[in-house]
Coordinates of C-alpha atoms in Angstrom, one line a residue:
M30 CA 102.5 -111.4 -173.3
D31 CA 99.8 -110.1 -174.9
G32 CA 98.2 -109.0 -171.5
N33 CA 101.3 -107.0 -170.5
L34 CA 101.1 -105.1 -173.9
T35 CA 97.6 -104.2 -173.1
K36 CA 98.2 -103.2 -169.9
A37 CA 101.2 -101.0 -171.0
L38 CA 98.7 -99.5 -174.0
W39 CA 95.8 -98.7 -171.2
I40 CA 98.6 -97.3 -169.0
G41 CA 99.9 -94.9 -171.8
V42 CA 96.4 -94.0 -172.6
S43 CA 95.7 -93.0 -169.2
I44 CA 98.8 -91.1 -168.7
L45 CA 97.9 -89.2 -172.1
L46 CA 94.4 -88.6 -171.0
F47 CA 95.5 -87.5 -167.5
I48 CA 98.0 -85.0 -169.2
A49 CA 95.3 -83.8 -171.5
V50 CA 92.6 -83.1 -168.5
V51 CA 95.4 -81.5 -166.8
T52 CA 96.5 -79.1 -169.6
I53 CA 92.6 -78.2 -170.1
G54 CA 92.1 -77.6 -166.5
I55 CA 95.0 -75.0 -166.4
S56 CA 94.0 -73.3 -169.3
I57 CA 90.5 -73.0 -168.0
F58 CA 92.0 -72.0 -164.5
S59 CA 94.2 -69.0 -166.0
G60 CA 91.2 -67.8 -168.1
M61 CA 89.1 -67.7 -165.0
R62 CA 91.9 -66.1 -163.0
D63 CA 91.6 -63.3 -165.6
V64 CA 87.5 -63.0 -165.0
S65 CA 87.8 -63.3 -161.3
A66 CA 90.4 -60.3 -161.3
L67 CA 88.0 -58.1 -163.5
A68 CA 85.0 -59.4 -161.0
N69 CA 87.3 -58.0 -158.1
D70 CA 87.6 -54.7 -159.7
K71 CA 84.1 -54.3 -160.4
I72 CA 82.9 -55.4 -157.1
G73 CA 85.5 -52.7 -155.5
S74 CA 83.9 -50.0 -158.0
I75 CA 80.4 -50.6 -157.0
Y76 CA 81.2 -50.5 -153.1
Q77 CA 83.4 -47.3 -153.7
G78 CA 80.3 -46.1 -155.4
M79 CA 78.0 -47.2 -152.4
A80 CA 80.5 -45.5 -150.0
E81 CA 80.5 -42.3 -151.7
A82 CA 76.8 -42.4 -152.0
E83 CA 76.6 -42.2 -148.3
V84 CA 78.5 -39.1 -147.9
R85 CA 77.4 -37.3 -151.0
P86 CA 74.3 -35.5 -149.1
Y87 CA 77.0 -33.6 -147.2
D88 CA 79.0 -32.0 -150.4
G89 CA 79.2 -28.4 -150.4
K90 CA 75.7 -28.3 -148.2
E91 CA 74.3 -26.7 -145.4
V92 CA 73.1 -29.2 -142.6
S93 CA 72.0 -29.0 -139.0
G94 CA 73.8 -30.0 -136.0
S95 CA 71.7 -32.9 -135.5
D96 CA 72.6 -33.9 -138.9
V97 CA 76.3 -33.6 -137.9
I98 CA 75.7 -35.8 -134.8
S99 CA 73.8 -38.3 -137.1
A100 CA 76.8 -38.6 -139.5
L101 CA 79.1 -39.3 -136.2
S102 CA 76.6 -42.4 -135.7
N103 CA 76.4 -43.7 -139.2
F104 CA 80.2 -43.7 -139.7
S105 CA 81.3 -45.0 -136.2
D106 CA 82.0 -48.4 -137.6
R107 CA 84.4 -46.9 -140.4
S108 CA 87.1 -45.9 -138.5
G109 CA 90.3 -45.8 -140.4
E110 CA 88.4 -45.4 -143.6
I111 CA 86.6 -42.0 -143.2
I112 CA 87.6 -39.0 -140.9
I113 CA 85.0 -36.1 -139.4
F114 CA 86.2 -32.9 -139.1
V115 CA 84.0 -30.6 -136.9
A116 CA 84.7 -26.7 -136.2
T117 CA 82.0 -25.3 -133.7
L118 CA 81.6 -21.7 -132.5
G119 CA 82.8 -22.8 -128.7
K120 CA 86.1 -24.1 -130.1
N121 CA 86.7 -21.0 -132.3
G122 CA 86.0 -18.3 -129.7
G123 CA 82.4 -17.9 -131.4
E124 CA 84.0 -17.0 -134.9
A125 CA 83.0 -19.4 -137.8
V126 CA 85.5 -21.1 -139.7
S127 CA 85.3 -21.1 -143.6
I128 CA 85.5 -24.2 -145.5
D129 CA 85.4 -22.9 -149.0
P130 CA 87.9 -24.5 -151.1
Q131 CA 89.1 -21.2 -152.6
K132 CA 89.9 -19.7 -149.3
F133 CA 90.7 -22.8 -146.9
S134 CA 93.5 -22.5 -144.3
Y135 CA 93.8 -25.7 -142.1
N136 CA 94.3 -24.9 -138.6
E137 CA 94.6 -28.0 -136.7
N138 CA 93.4 -25.9 -133.5
Q139 CA 90.4 -25.0 -135.1
F140 CA 88.7 -28.4 -135.6
E141 CA 87.8 -31.9 -133.5
Q142 CA 88.5 -35.1 -135.3
Y143 CA 86.1 -38.0 -135.0
I144 CA 85.9 -41.7 -136.2
S145 CA 89.8 -41.4 -137.4
G146 CA 92.4 -39.7 -136.5
T147 CA 95.1 -38.2 -139.1
E148 CA 98.6 -36.4 -138.6
G149 CA 98.0 -35.1 -142.1
T150 CA 97.2 -31.7 -143.5
I151 CA 94.0 -30.3 -145.4
E152 CA 94.5 -27.8 -148.4
G153 CA 92.1 -26.3 -150.5
Q154 CA 92.8 -27.0 -154.3
E155 CA 90.4 -25.4 -156.9
R156 CA 86.9 -26.7 -155.4
C157 CA 88.2 -29.5 -153.4
L158 CA 89.5 -30.1 -150.0
I159 CA 92.5 -32.5 -150.3
L160 CA 93.8 -34.3 -147.2
K161 CA 97.4 -35.1 -147.4
S162 CA 100.2 -36.7 -145.1
S163 CA 103.7 -36.6 -145.0
D164 CA 104.3 -39.9 -143.5
G165 CA 102.0 -41.8 -145.9
E166 CA 99.7 -42.5 -143.2
L167 CA 96.7 -40.8 -143.7
L168 CA 94.0 -42.3 -141.2
T169 CA 94.5 -44.1 -138.1
T170 CA 92.1 -46.2 -136.4
I171 CA 90.7 -44.8 -133.2
R172 CA 89.3 -47.3 -130.6
K173 CA 85.5 -47.6 -130.4
T174 CA 85.4 -46.4 -126.5
V175 CA 87.1 -43.5 -127.4
R176 CA 84.6 -42.6 -130.5
D177 CA 82.0 -43.3 -128.2
A178 CA 83.4 -40.8 -126.0
Q179 CA 84.1 -38.4 -128.4
R180 CA 80.5 -38.6 -129.4
R181 CA 79.2 -38.3 -125.9
D182 CA 81.6 -34.7 -125.4
A183 CA 79.7 -33.5 -128.7
E184 CA 76.4 -34.1 -127.4
N185 CA 77.1 -32.6 -123.9
P186 CA 76.1 -28.7 -123.6
N187 CA 78.7 -28.4 -120.7
L188 CA 81.7 -28.9 -122.9
T189 CA 81.4 -25.7 -125.3
A190 CA 84.4 -26.5 -127.1
N191 CA 83.3 -29.8 -128.2
Y192 CA 79.5 -29.2 -128.2
I193 CA 77.5 -29.8 -131.6
N194 CA 74.2 -27.9 -130.8
P195 CA 71.8 -29.8 -132.7
S196 CA 69.7 -26.7 -134.0
G197 CA 73.1 -25.4 -135.3
R198 CA 73.9 -24.8 -138.9
F199 CA 76.8 -26.5 -140.3
A200 CA 78.3 -25.7 -143.5
S201 CA 79.9 -29.3 -145.0
Q202 CA 82.5 -30.2 -147.6
L203 CA 83.8 -33.4 -148.7
V204 CA 87.4 -34.2 -148.1
Y205 CA 89.3 -36.2 -150.9
D206 CA 92.8 -37.9 -150.9
E207 CA 95.3 -37.2 -153.4
N208 CA 93.6 -39.7 -155.4
M209 CA 90.4 -38.2 -155.6
V210 CA 88.7 -40.9 -153.2
I211 CA 86.6 -39.5 -150.6
R212 CA 88.4 -39.6 -147.3
G213 CA 86.1 -37.5 -145.1
I214 CA 83.5 -34.8 -144.3
V215 CA 84.5 -31.1 -143.0
F216 CA 81.7 -29.4 -140.9
A217 CA 81.9 -25.9 -139.6
Q218 CA 79.2 -24.1 -137.6
Q219 CA 77.9 -21.0 -139.1
Q220 CA 76.9 -17.8 -137.1

């Protein structure tokens, strides 16, 4: 009988220890969940900052056509994340398109879309160009073969509407979504 009582006490102590360990584990886990969420937010903001740093050189600057072609190459793997609009003199009958946010009026026929696609429109607001979409989907992914073909066309001087002259001068502006996240770049060839 004494052996059964000892076994019962050991089982009882074991159950209490198990409950204590599980309780401690759950409390540690719930605390770590908050830490993990905070870490994910920090990593997301670091990634966003790095992504924005890549496009900052195009913020309100004048760049060469070779810089535009380089941007098409550099961002080609980010389809669905970023879009590049290019207005060439060949596409617009020799006329330069103003991309000044104060005077900007978007006409999709003036621009070629690269890297991603959109059915949205661009509006000038204060000192920013804002990409808006009525259907909720701001950017669509374009297949790699299509992106590569677009880039080849941009480098082909025989296709005057799409040709990006490497020695041409282009004004550039960043494009934001309504949450002020950078979603693209607009380039417009200058005369």
